[in-house]
Amino acid sequence: MAKKKAEQLRYNAEVASREELDYLRKEDKKRYKPIGWELSPHAVVEYIMGKKTKDFEITPKYIGSRRKIEVAVATLASNRALLLIGVPGTAKTWLSEHLSAAISGESKHIVQGTSGMYEESLRYSWNYAELLAKGPTENALVPSPILSAMKGGKIARIEELTRIPSDVQDSLIMILSEKILPVPELNMSIPAVEGFNVIATANEKDRGVHELSSALQRRFNMVHMPLPESLEEEVEIVHSRLESLSDLPPKRDKNMIEQIKKLVQIFRELRSGVTSDKQTRFQSPGSTLSSAEAISVMQSALALSENFSKGKLSARDISSALAGTIVKNTDQDKKAWNEYLELVLKKRKDWKDWYEACREDFDL
Amino acid sequence: MSTKGNIHVLGIRHHGPGSARSLLAALEEIQPDVIAIEMMDDKVNMLELLTHEDITPPVSLLLHLKNETKRNILLPFATFSPEWQAIQFAKKQETDIERIDLPYGQMALLDIGEELEKDNEDVLAQLADLAGFENVESWWDHYLEREGQPVEIFRQLQEIMTMVREVAQIRKIDLLREAYMRKRLRSLSSKYENIAVVCGAYHGPVLTKEALGDIKGDNALLKGLKTKKVACSIIPFSYKRLSRISGYSSGVTAPLFYEMLFSEQDNIAEKWLSKAGRVLRDKGFSASVAEVMSGVQLSHQLCHLRDMHLPGLAELEQAVLSTVCHGHEERLHLIIDGAFIGQKIGYVPDELIDSPFIKDFYSKVKSYRLTKYWQTEDPGKESKVKSLDLRKPMHLNSSHFLHQLDLLDINWAVQLEQNNRALGSFHEDWRFEWDIEDEIQLHHQATLGATVQQAAALAVMEKINSPLTLLEAIYLLDKCILAEIDQPVDAILRRLNELTAASEDLHELLHSNIRLIQIAKYGSVRNTDTKAVLKISTRLHAKICNQLPYSCPPMEEDASLAFFRTFSKYYQLILQAQFEGWLEEWLFSLQLLQTHQPVDARVSGFALRILHDQTDLPFEDVYNELVQRLDSVYDPMPQAIWLEGFLYGGGSVLLYNEDLFQGLSKWVENIDDTTFTMVLPILNRTFASYPGKDRQDILRKVRKSDIRQKQQVGTEDQLLAWSESALQDAINKLELN
């Protein structure tokens, strides 16, 4: 990567992976494409899971079960809305962005769900100047991202669906089942163009906050996004994400892999409350410890080591960010982390540097 | 090699519905003169059993060595098993059919043990894994069970298996079996023109016409194999069990789905998903038709995505999870029984049962009106409980019968623990829970005798002759009396005699004799001659009394409590049973015990109390002992334990005996507060066991004496705290009840 001037922080999936998408579009002539899709379901799966051919390599966007991805793609191909559920940091948003980019060629029709949301964010609002001047006309209508996606036959994305108040959620029902959006003010309804669909994500830890009504639930196919199955898989996820994310890509040397492995192991053990050899049980902290957190810990560690410790990543670089991630200002987290340090890390001989660094940060 | 026969190898997967369909089509096309089938070639009537008109699969053949039921094998068949279809095809078309696999009578004698248990699908599993499938089944479903030219499918399969075998480690047992199968094929091909070989696909490549050449090699392999006679019976089987078994015939994870796949393949997704929806609705979840339909759509899309013609198990499972189950894995687990496995149970008509034992079993079940409990595998409903009143002859007989089954390890009926299984109880409660295992066990035991009673007697004899503990022998004796089988009783008594002589563990002896005393007592209810039992029991009692003074050293708290419980129970039984001379012997032994220190404090305390209650032991002795025991120079903890033993027999002694009361009162007075909290639980336990009235009387007495000794405020507080907490305990107990 050449040195760049200050640029946009991050590019949309369709921009970042333009080459790959173009390549697939060119190759993907023979297979059946649902109307409104840029790629065949097959090619979408390949785009997500990655593929190597003689002259071209498509990087994997998701590391994990291919079958899950197939279910997600098949859902969208059968014209059903897709709901990705999982604990934070299981690549739900990431996956929804890439699916939209691959299927519609764009991923920009997005609504961020919040608890203070009104129906307008899902339906439409008004340009009041226009409204006052000419009365209710189609021109005065300001479409929501959902409505734009309907009109353009694209995928609309809703983040954190279960944070949206239930009555607001329910305005999706008609959009999903009848594929129209009624505009009573104009005595009309706007139909969706083929190719329109919805991908929503929901946080499992929010379950029960604004549980989907059963009417809405029926209109989604649910795909549960799991935490990475094996240590190796998770290490690979962290590593490859670091490579694509930062300006300071981690070296693929032994030390780096070793340190990532140790970090991921700590996360996995804290999540499950038991050591990887199943010998010791301890209390699990309440904080979310997914691969996403591991990645951000590593990012700050990389910055530290690059700027202050001559580039060789050490336990000390990681430990400071680590404590902040695990201990989210509650006494319980603090107790759990202390217990883990004393019960587990202290006993591991080849983890001495980790124990000492973490201990020091803890005591500060 | 001059074989004139033409050999078509049709490699199948055991219990593969696609295999079954393709096989039928291929047989139709080939129209063979003979079907050579991979089934064990023992000289038993397997095929006749399987082609009986009234049989309904799933059923299983049960082969075992004659006179040795432990070595046995199950060969299950479902409608969708290719072998079942081949056999039915042969019957319908009147085609000859020959079994060609190595006889079980030879296989069982080979020293290969575990190998037989393992499946040869290991290599296939690797292959499936490489191709990205979760298991062998879905791999088969994908590649080999689809529609197409049947003969062509079998040819392709043969090619794949040839490659598989090149890399696989072929087990010795398979080499032997294949040599045997080739030998059989050689002799068949001199008789028949057109042979269809139905065998596991894995064996296919070495059963072709070309492979028959090496006669010498095969003969050398098979040389010197020993043969034993084998017995064969047929039993009803269940889908549930079919999904569980593993080993020789591979287990099937979803029999119900496979049945649907075999018999109504069109619209399988619609049919199966509506079934799944129905099951989920029955469990109280919403599963609308619209959701089922989106499940169907999703499964079709998945098929399309994976280049499949028909959705397989994996596609349907994923589709149902995402739609009907709303992504909840737990709901998927709820429908496993109802939608994947199924509850089908096979049927075998009575006339196929030729064993007199089984016939006897069924006639007993019928005449004791237990039919409704047998062969109903319904996990949804609670198992059924039947109460027997042993004063009614029929109930007594059924009780005997059920105890006999227990001795045969057929666990269909389980006797429920009686709250008070005391002497002379006329009631027994039995819980019935039928499982296919019971059926199998029944057939296992069929060789033991012509009637259930005979077989049970024989089973007991076998057990007596194996290593036993004293308690196990007594359990057998007990059971024999309950089951009313007399033949082994003498043998058990002889064995008991030996065992009592050998046993030195006092606790075990006490335990054993408690059972024996009970047998001697209630045995008479059941018209058993109990004199012989009483004789042994008396001898055992003598032994116990002899040993007691020397075998009660101080024990750890848990062991001490357990021992004390047995000890006191034994004493109660002696009082109840009133056998001549027993009590005297026991008291004499306790007197000796008192002189042999150290003795476990609790036992020692109780012994003193028994002597106080039962003999004319002068009161001063008791008082002196108490005072010495409770001297304040010693540690109060063992003292409290000693007191627990002493006061175990009831509180009256404190009420009517001022001196003892004062002695105790003084002891409490001398304990400081911390120690008092330590001994409080033990005292609490002691007093909580007293009847409420005794406790109140004691409390009153404490209060009264307190007025007399006003100056001793500390004592009052402590005693009050103690007796009140005991009271509180009693109140709690009352409320709980």
Short mmCIF file of C-alpha atoms in Angstrom, two decimals, chain A residues 8-226:
data_model
loop_
_atom_site.label_atom_id
_atom_site.label_comp_id
_atom_site.label_asym_id
_atom_site.label_seq_id
_atom_site.Cartn_x
_atom_site.Cartn_y
_atom_site.Cartn_z
CA GLN A 8 -11.75 8.92 3.65
CA LEU A 9 -11.36 6.75 6.75
CA ARG A 10 -13.10 3.79 5.37
CA TYR A 11 -14.75 2.81 2.10
CA ASN A 12 -18.01 1.03 1.54
CA ALA A 13 -17.77 -2.62 0.70
CA GLU A 14 -18.76 -2.02 -2.91
CA VAL A 15 -15.94 0.47 -3.29
CA ALA A 16 -13.31 -1.42 -1.33
CA SER A 17 -14.01 -4.66 -3.18
CA ARG A 18 -14.82 -3.18 -6.55
CA GLU A 19 -12.30 -5.30 -8.40
CA GLU A 20 -13.56 -8.52 -6.93
CA LEU A 21 -17.17 -7.66 -7.66
CA ASP A 22 -16.34 -6.69 -11.23
CA TYR A 23 -14.51 -9.91 -11.72
CA LEU A 24 -17.37 -11.98 -10.41
CA ARG A 25 -19.89 -10.09 -12.50
CA LYS A 26 -17.86 -10.88 -15.60
CA GLU A 27 -17.45 -14.56 -14.77
CA ASP A 28 -20.98 -15.07 -13.60
CA LYS A 29 -22.83 -15.29 -16.88
CA LYS A 30 -24.33 -18.72 -16.99
CA ARG A 31 -25.89 -19.09 -13.60
CA TYR A 32 -29.42 -18.11 -12.75
CA LYS A 33 -29.76 -14.64 -11.25
CA PRO A 34 -32.88 -13.62 -9.35
CA ILE A 35 -34.38 -10.48 -10.89
CA GLY A 36 -32.73 -7.36 -9.56
CA TRP A 37 -29.59 -9.19 -8.45
CA GLU A 38 -26.17 -8.22 -9.73
CA LEU A 39 -24.73 -11.64 -9.06
CA SER A 40 -26.05 -15.19 -8.90
CA PRO A 41 -26.55 -16.63 -5.40
CA HIS A 42 -23.58 -18.87 -6.12
CA ALA A 43 -21.28 -15.98 -6.85
CA VAL A 44 -22.51 -14.14 -3.76
CA VAL A 45 -21.47 -17.07 -1.59
CA GLU A 46 -18.12 -17.15 -3.33
CA TYR A 47 -17.66 -13.44 -2.77
CA ILE A 48 -18.30 -13.83 0.94
CA MET A 49 -16.39 -17.03 1.53
CA GLY A 50 -13.50 -16.26 -0.81
CA LYS A 51 -12.12 -18.21 -3.70
CA LYS A 52 -8.79 -18.70 -5.38
CA THR A 53 -8.42 -19.24 -9.08
CA LYS A 54 -5.31 -19.23 -11.25
CA ASP A 55 -5.47 -15.58 -12.15
CA PHE A 56 -7.55 -14.06 -9.40
CA GLU A 57 -8.05 -14.25 -5.68
CA ILE A 58 -11.19 -13.27 -3.85
CA THR A 59 -10.42 -12.66 -0.22
CA PRO A 60 -12.69 -14.29 2.31
CA LYS A 61 -14.99 -11.74 3.93
CA TYR A 62 -16.31 -14.16 6.50
CA ILE A 63 -14.42 -16.93 8.18
CA GLY A 64 -16.71 -19.60 9.52
CA SER A 65 -19.48 -21.89 8.43
CA ARG A 66 -20.18 -21.81 4.71
CA ARG A 67 -23.56 -23.37 5.37
CA LYS A 68 -24.69 -20.36 7.39
CA ILE A 69 -23.82 -18.06 4.56
CA GLU A 70 -25.64 -20.31 2.12
CA VAL A 71 -28.75 -20.15 4.26
CA ALA A 72 -28.49 -16.35 4.38
CA VAL A 73 -28.09 -16.03 0.62
CA ALA A 74 -30.83 -18.57 -0.10
CA THR A 75 -33.14 -16.62 2.19
CA LEU A 76 -32.62 -13.45 0.20
CA ALA A 77 -32.97 -15.34 -3.06
CA SER A 78 -36.34 -16.66 -1.94
CA ASN A 79 -37.48 -13.09 -1.39
CA ARG A 80 -37.61 -13.32 2.35
CA ALA A 81 -36.15 -10.78 4.69
CA LEU A 82 -33.06 -11.84 6.59
CA LEU A 83 -32.40 -11.27 10.29
CA LEU A 84 -28.88 -11.88 11.53
CA ILE A 85 -28.82 -12.48 15.29
CA GLY A 86 -25.79 -12.86 17.48
CA VAL A 87 -23.77 -11.46 20.34
CA PRO A 88 -21.89 -8.25 19.58
CA GLY A 89 -18.86 -8.68 17.39
CA THR A 90 -19.95 -11.68 15.38
CA ALA A 91 -19.66 -9.86 12.06
CA LYS A 92 -23.37 -9.27 11.59
CA THR A 93 -23.05 -5.72 10.29
CA TRP A 94 -20.01 -6.62 8.28
CA LEU A 95 -21.83 -9.50 6.65
CA SER A 96 -24.93 -7.46 5.92
CA GLU A 97 -22.84 -4.80 4.23
CA HIS A 98 -21.04 -7.28 2.02
CA LEU A 99 -24.20 -9.17 1.16
CA SER A 100 -25.84 -5.92 0.03
CA ALA A 101 -22.78 -4.90 -1.94
CA ALA A 102 -22.68 -8.24 -3.72
CA ILE A 103 -26.39 -8.52 -4.39
CA SER A 104 -27.40 -4.93 -5.13
CA GLY A 105 -24.04 -3.43 -5.96
CA GLU A 106 -24.49 -0.92 -3.15
CA SER A 107 -24.79 -1.05 0.60
CA LYS A 108 -25.78 2.52 1.38
CA HIS A 109 -29.50 2.16 2.17
CA ILE A 110 -29.00 1.84 5.86
CA VAL A 111 -31.00 2.71 8.97
CA GLN A 112 -29.40 2.64 12.39
CA GLY A 113 -31.95 1.43 14.90
CA THR A 114 -32.18 3.43 18.13
CA SER A 115 -34.62 3.52 20.98
CA GLY A 116 -35.73 7.06 20.17
CA MET A 117 -36.69 6.34 16.63
CA TYR A 118 -39.89 7.44 14.91
CA GLU A 119 -41.73 5.86 12.04
CA GLU A 120 -40.42 8.55 9.67
CA SER A 121 -36.96 6.99 9.72
CA LEU A 122 -38.40 3.79 8.31
CA ARG A 123 -41.02 5.32 6.01
CA TYR A 124 -40.67 8.91 4.77
CA SER A 125 -40.66 12.46 6.03
CA TRP A 126 -41.64 15.76 4.43
CA ASN A 127 -39.76 18.63 2.96
CA TYR A 128 -41.68 21.24 4.90
CA ALA A 129 -40.85 24.19 2.66
CA GLU A 130 -42.25 22.29 -0.27
CA LEU A 131 -45.16 21.03 1.76
CA LEU A 132 -46.15 24.50 2.91
CA ALA A 133 -45.75 25.98 -0.53
CA LYS A 134 -47.55 23.38 -2.61
CA GLY A 135 -49.35 21.11 -0.20
CA PRO A 136 -48.78 17.37 -0.04
CA THR A 137 -47.29 16.21 -3.34
CA GLU A 138 -44.90 13.45 -4.23
CA ASN A 139 -42.20 16.06 -4.64
CA ALA A 140 -42.50 17.06 -1.02
CA LEU A 141 -41.83 13.48 0.11
CA VAL A 142 -38.37 12.80 1.57
CA PRO A 143 -37.82 9.07 1.30
CA SER A 144 -36.22 7.03 4.08
CA PRO A 145 -33.35 4.71 3.11
CA ILE A 146 -35.89 1.91 3.10
CA LEU A 147 -38.12 3.72 0.66
CA SER A 148 -35.16 4.54 -1.58
CA ALA A 149 -34.19 0.89 -1.62
CA MET A 150 -37.78 -0.07 -2.49
CA LYS A 151 -37.87 2.33 -5.38
CA GLY A 152 -34.47 1.26 -6.68
CA GLY A 153 -34.94 -2.49 -6.19
CA LYS A 154 -32.01 -2.66 -3.79
CA ILE A 155 -31.26 -4.21 -0.42
CA ALA A 156 -32.11 -2.07 2.61
CA ARG A 157 -30.20 -2.61 5.82
CA ILE A 158 -31.50 -2.09 9.34
CA GLU A 159 -28.98 -2.15 12.13
CA GLU A 160 -29.97 -3.18 15.66
CA LEU A 161 -33.58 -3.89 14.82
CA THR A 162 -34.45 -4.85 18.38
CA ARG A 163 -33.48 -1.42 19.74
CA ILE A 164 -36.30 0.17 17.77
CA PRO A 165 -39.54 0.55 19.76
CA SER A 166 -42.05 -2.16 18.92
CA ASP A 167 -44.71 0.06 17.38
CA VAL A 168 -42.13 1.58 15.06
CA GLN A 169 -40.82 -1.87 14.16
CA ASP A 170 -44.29 -2.90 13.10
CA SER A 171 -44.40 -0.36 10.32
CA LEU A 172 -42.13 -2.80 8.51
CA ILE A 173 -44.79 -5.47 8.36
CA MET A 174 -46.58 -4.17 5.31
CA ILE A 175 -43.32 -3.33 3.58
CA LEU A 176 -42.14 -6.89 4.02
CA SER A 177 -45.33 -8.79 3.30
CA GLU A 178 -47.07 -6.66 0.67
CA LYS A 179 -43.94 -5.00 -0.66
CA ILE A 180 -45.66 -1.64 -0.73
CA LEU A 181 -45.42 1.49 1.36
CA PRO A 182 -48.76 3.27 1.79
CA VAL A 183 -48.72 7.08 1.78
CA PRO A 184 -52.16 7.95 3.17
CA GLU A 185 -51.51 11.70 2.82
CA LEU A 186 -51.34 11.33 -0.93
CA ASN A 187 -53.93 8.57 -1.07
CA MET A 188 -51.47 6.29 -2.79
CA SER A 189 -48.92 3.58 -2.05
CA ILE A 190 -45.46 3.18 -3.41
CA PRO A 191 -44.63 -0.33 -4.67
CA ALA A 192 -41.23 -1.94 -4.25
CA VAL A 193 -39.26 -2.83 -7.35
CA GLU A 194 -37.98 -6.40 -7.75
CA GLY A 195 -34.65 -6.82 -6.09
CA PHE A 196 -35.75 -5.03 -2.95
CA ASN A 197 -35.20 -6.87 0.28
CA VAL A 198 -34.23 -6.22 3.89
CA ILE A 199 -31.29 -7.42 5.92
CA ALA A 200 -31.60 -6.62 9.60
CA THR A 201 -29.24 -7.30 12.45
CA ALA A 202 -30.10 -7.80 16.11
CA ASN A 203 -28.02 -8.11 19.20
CA GLU A 204 -28.69 -11.23 21.17
CA LYS A 205 -27.90 -9.48 24.44
CA ASP A 206 -30.82 -7.15 23.66
CA ARG A 207 -33.27 -9.99 23.40
CA GLY A 208 -36.37 -9.06 25.30
CA VAL A 209 -35.74 -5.31 25.15
CA HIS A 210 -38.02 -4.77 22.18
CA GLU A 211 -38.78 -8.32 21.17
CA LEU A 212 -40.08 -8.55 17.62
CA SER A 213 -43.84 -8.98 17.45
CA SER A 214 -44.77 -12.41 16.22
CA ALA A 215 -46.23 -10.87 13.07
CA LEU A 216 -42.88 -9.35 12.27
CA GLN A 217 -40.97 -12.39 13.38
CA ARG A 218 -42.80 -14.46 10.81
CA ARG A 219 -41.57 -12.22 8.02
CA PHE A 220 -37.92 -12.78 8.73
CA ASN A 221 -35.77 -15.84 8.32
CA MET A 222 -33.39 -15.93 11.22
CA VAL A 223 -29.74 -16.81 10.94
CA HIS A 224 -27.84 -17.12 14.15
CA MET A 225 -24.26 -15.87 13.91
CA PRO A 226 -22.00 -17.93 16.15
#
